[in-house]
Amino acid sequence: MLEDNYKQRGLRNKLVKKLRQKGITDEAVLAAIGKVPRHVFFDDALLAHAYEDKAFPIGEGQTISQPYTVAFQSEKLEVKPGQKVLEIGTGSGYQAAILLELGAKVYTIEFNRKLYEKTKAFLPSFGYNPYFFYGDGSKGIPAKAPFDKIIVTAGAPVIPSALTDQLTEKGILIIPVGDRESQKMLKIHKNAGKLLKEEFNQFAFVPLLGEGGWTSKD
Ligand code: SAH
C-alpha cells in the first residue's frame, strides 16, 4: 500500500491533467500535486479512490480535502520558497505536504487530539516535516506569529481577527467563510495595514471549531 509504483504515478499524472482542465495554472502547485503520494493517506478499503478528485473520510469524522480544493487554496496562497505558512486543520497532513513541496516553512495546527497524534507520527515517515501543534487554530499561534501566509482548511462562520492580526504586513489569508454546509472562498490580502478582500466560488468544508469558529451553541 505504501509503495509508490508506476501505477500510482500514472494516476497522479492523470489527476494533474484534470486539475489543469479545471483551471489550475500554477506550475509549482501542479508539480507538488504530481509529487505527493496521496494514496498513502488512504485506508486500504478506499485505496482505489486515492487519485479521484474527491474528498474522503480519514477517521474522527474528518476528511482529506478534494485535490481541486487543495490546489485552488494553494494557488491563491502564492507561496514562495522559504515563506512561513500557518495551516489551520492538519487533518491527514496532505495539504501540509503540498505546502512543504512548495518550499514553505509550515506550521500546522489540529484541534482533534487523535488526528494530531496520528498525523504527527505518520507524516515525517514520508520525509514531510512541518511543525505540528495541537490546539484551537482559530486563535492562530500567537507565539509563532507573524506568518507570511495563513490557510484555513475548515469552514468558518466569520474571519477570525486573530488570524488577520497574525499576518505579516504583506500577508495573505485564504479561508472558506459561510454557513455549516457551504462556504465562499475568501482571500484576504494585507497591505499597509489595510485588509483587501477577494471572493471566489463556493466550497464545502467540515466546520471550523473553537473560539473563532462554530461553538456548540451555534
Ligand atoms: N488540511 C486537511 C483537511 C482538513 S479537514 C488535509 O489536508 O487533510 C479540517 C480539519 O480541521 C479537521 O481535521 C478538523 O479536526 C480541524 N479543525 C476544526 N476546527 C479546528 C480548529 N479550531 N483548529 C484546528 N483544527 C481544526
mmCIF file with all atom_site columns, C-alpha atoms and ligand atoms in Angstrom, residues 58 62-65 70 87-96 109-112 115 135-138 153-154 206-210, ligand 1:
data_model
loop_
_atom_site.group_PDB
_atom_site.id
_atom_site.type_symbol
_atom_site.label_atom_id
_atom_site.label_alt_id
_atom_site.label_comp_id
_atom_site.label_asym_id
_atom_site.label_entity_id
_atom_site.label_seq_id
_atom_site.pdbx_PDB_ins_code
_atom_site.Cartn_x
_atom_site.Cartn_y
_atom_site.Cartn_z
_atom_site.occupancy
_atom_site.B_iso_or_equiv
_atom_site.pdbx_formal_charge
_atom_site.auth_seq_id
_atom_site.auth_comp_id
_atom_site.auth_asym_id
_atom_site.auth_atom_id
_atom_site.pdbx_PDB_model_num
ATOM   1  C CA  . ILE A 1 58  ? -9.839  9.974  7.274  1.00 0.00 ? 58  ILE A CA  1
ATOM   2  C CA  . GLN A 1 62  ? -12.919 14.344 9.295  1.00 0.00 ? 62  GLN A CA  1
ATOM   3  C CA  . THR A 1 63  ? -11.894 14.364 5.646  1.00 0.00 ? 63  THR A CA  1
ATOM   4  C CA  . ILE A 1 64  ? -8.885  14.695 3.369  1.00 0.00 ? 64  ILE A CA  1
ATOM   5  C CA  . SER A 1 65  ? -9.783  17.655 1.149  1.00 0.00 ? 65  SER A CA  1
ATOM   6  C CA  . VAL A 1 70  ? -6.105  21.790 -2.140 1.00 0.00 ? 70  VAL A CA  1
ATOM   7  C CA  . GLU A 1 87  ? -2.219  25.839 8.211  1.00 0.00 ? 87  GLU A CA  1
ATOM   8  C CA  . ILE A 1 88  ? -5.336  25.554 10.402 1.00 0.00 ? 88  ILE A CA  1
ATOM   9  C CA  . GLY A 1 89  ? -6.676  21.984 10.360 1.00 0.00 ? 89  GLY A CA  1
ATOM   10 C CA  . THR A 1 90  ? -3.817  19.496 9.871  1.00 0.00 ? 90  THR A CA  1
ATOM   11 C CA  . GLY A 1 91  ? -6.193  16.591 9.232  1.00 0.00 ? 91  GLY A CA  1
ATOM   12 C CA  . SER A 1 92  ? -4.399  13.915 7.210  1.00 0.00 ? 92  SER A CA  1
ATOM   13 C CA  . GLY A 1 93  ? -1.362  16.126 6.565  1.00 0.00 ? 93  GLY A CA  1
ATOM   14 C CA  . TYR A 1 94  ? -1.845  16.073 2.782  1.00 0.00 ? 94  TYR A CA  1
ATOM   15 C CA  . GLN A 1 95  ? -2.194  19.852 2.417  1.00 0.00 ? 95  GLN A CA  1
ATOM   16 C CA  . ALA A 1 96  ? 0.830   20.340 4.699  1.00 0.00 ? 96  ALA A CA  1
ATOM   17 C CA  . ILE A 1 109 ? -2.371  23.093 13.984 1.00 0.00 ? 109 ILE A CA  1
ATOM   18 C CA  . GLU A 1 110 ? -5.085  20.484 14.657 1.00 0.00 ? 110 GLU A CA  1
ATOM   19 C CA  . PHE A 1 111 ? -7.886  20.620 17.264 1.00 0.00 ? 111 PHE A CA  1
ATOM   20 C CA  . ASN A 1 112 ? -8.639  16.877 17.285 1.00 0.00 ? 112 ASN A CA  1
ATOM   21 C CA  . LEU A 1 115 ? -5.746  13.183 14.457 1.00 0.00 ? 115 LEU A CA  1
ATOM   22 C CA  . GLY A 1 135 ? -4.993  23.284 19.861 1.00 0.00 ? 135 GLY A CA  1
ATOM   23 C CA  . ASP A 1 136 ? -7.584  25.781 18.669 1.00 0.00 ? 136 ASP A CA  1
ATOM   24 C CA  . GLY A 1 137 ? -6.196  27.162 15.427 1.00 0.00 ? 137 GLY A CA  1
ATOM   25 C CA  . SER A 1 138 ? -8.984  29.760 15.138 1.00 0.00 ? 138 SER A CA  1
ATOM   26 C CA  . THR A 1 153 ? -8.873  24.176 5.759  1.00 0.00 ? 153 THR A CA  1
ATOM   27 C CA  . ALA A 1 154 ? -12.176 24.133 7.683  1.00 0.00 ? 154 ALA A CA  1
ATOM   28 C CA  . VAL A 1 206 ? -16.086 20.471 7.629  1.00 0.00 ? 206 VAL A CA  1
ATOM   29 C CA  . PRO A 1 207 ? -16.762 23.142 10.285 1.00 0.00 ? 207 PRO A CA  1
ATOM   30 C CA  . LEU A 1 208 ? -14.004 25.155 11.945 1.00 0.00 ? 208 LEU A CA  1
ATOM   31 C CA  . LEU A 1 209 ? -14.479 24.671 15.683 1.00 0.00 ? 209 LEU A CA  1
ATOM   32 C CA  . GLY A 1 210 ? -13.206 26.719 18.607 1.00 0.00 ? 210 GLY A CA  1
HETATM 33 N N1  . SAH B 2 .   ? -5.938  20.040 5.656  1.00 0.00 ? 1   SAH B N1  1
HETATM 34 C C1  . SAH B 2 .   ? -6.500  18.709 5.860  1.00 0.00 ? 1   SAH B C1  1
HETATM 35 C C2  . SAH B 2 .   ? -8.015  18.669 5.721  1.00 0.00 ? 1   SAH B C2  1
HETATM 36 C C3  . SAH B 2 .   ? -8.597  19.047 6.986  1.00 0.00 ? 1   SAH B C3  1
HETATM 37 S S1  . SAH B 2 .   ? -10.283 18.741 7.332  1.00 0.00 ? 1   SAH B S1  1
HETATM 38 C C4  . SAH B 2 .   ? -5.899  17.694 4.930  1.00 0.00 ? 1   SAH B C4  1
HETATM 39 O O1  . SAH B 2 .   ? -5.110  18.065 4.061  1.00 0.00 ? 1   SAH B O1  1
HETATM 40 O O2  . SAH B 2 .   ? -6.190  16.520 5.097  1.00 0.00 ? 1   SAH B O2  1
HETATM 41 C C5  . SAH B 2 .   ? -10.397 20.006 8.589  1.00 0.00 ? 1   SAH B C5  1
HETATM 42 C C6  . SAH B 2 .   ? -9.617  19.762 9.852  1.00 0.00 ? 1   SAH B C6  1
HETATM 43 O O3  . SAH B 2 .   ? -9.727  20.921 10.663 1.00 0.00 ? 1   SAH B O3  1
HETATM 44 C C7  . SAH B 2 .   ? -10.133 18.595 10.694 1.00 0.00 ? 1   SAH B C7  1
HETATM 45 O O4  . SAH B 2 .   ? -9.083  17.713 10.931 1.00 0.00 ? 1   SAH B O4  1
HETATM 46 C C8  . SAH B 2 .   ? -10.602 19.276 11.988 1.00 0.00 ? 1   SAH B C8  1
HETATM 47 O O5  . SAH B 2 .   ? -10.386 18.476 13.135 1.00 0.00 ? 1   SAH B O5  1
HETATM 48 C C9  . SAH B 2 .   ? -9.735  20.513 12.025 1.00 0.00 ? 1   SAH B C9  1
HETATM 49 N N2  . SAH B 2 .   ? -10.234 21.635 12.824 1.00 0.00 ? 1   SAH B N2  1
HETATM 50 C C10 . SAH B 2 .   ? -11.507 22.057 13.023 1.00 0.00 ? 1   SAH B C10 1
HETATM 51 N N3  . SAH B 2 .   ? -11.514 23.158 13.809 1.00 0.00 ? 1   SAH B N3  1
HETATM 52 C C11 . SAH B 2 .   ? -10.219 23.439 14.123 1.00 0.00 ? 1   SAH B C11 1
HETATM 53 C C12 . SAH B 2 .   ? -9.584  24.444 14.900 1.00 0.00 ? 1   SAH B C12 1
HETATM 54 N N4  . SAH B 2 .   ? -10.281 25.398 15.542 1.00 0.00 ? 1   SAH B N4  1
HETATM 55 N N5  . SAH B 2 .   ? -8.233  24.419 14.995 1.00 0.00 ? 1   SAH B N5  1
HETATM 56 C C13 . SAH B 2 .   ? -7.505  23.463 14.354 1.00 0.00 ? 1   SAH B C13 1
HETATM 57 N N6  . SAH B 2 .   ? -8.055  22.488 13.606 1.00 0.00 ? 1   SAH B N6  1
HETATM 58 C C14 . SAH B 2 .   ? -9.396  22.470 13.492 1.00 0.00 ? 1   SAH B C14 1
#
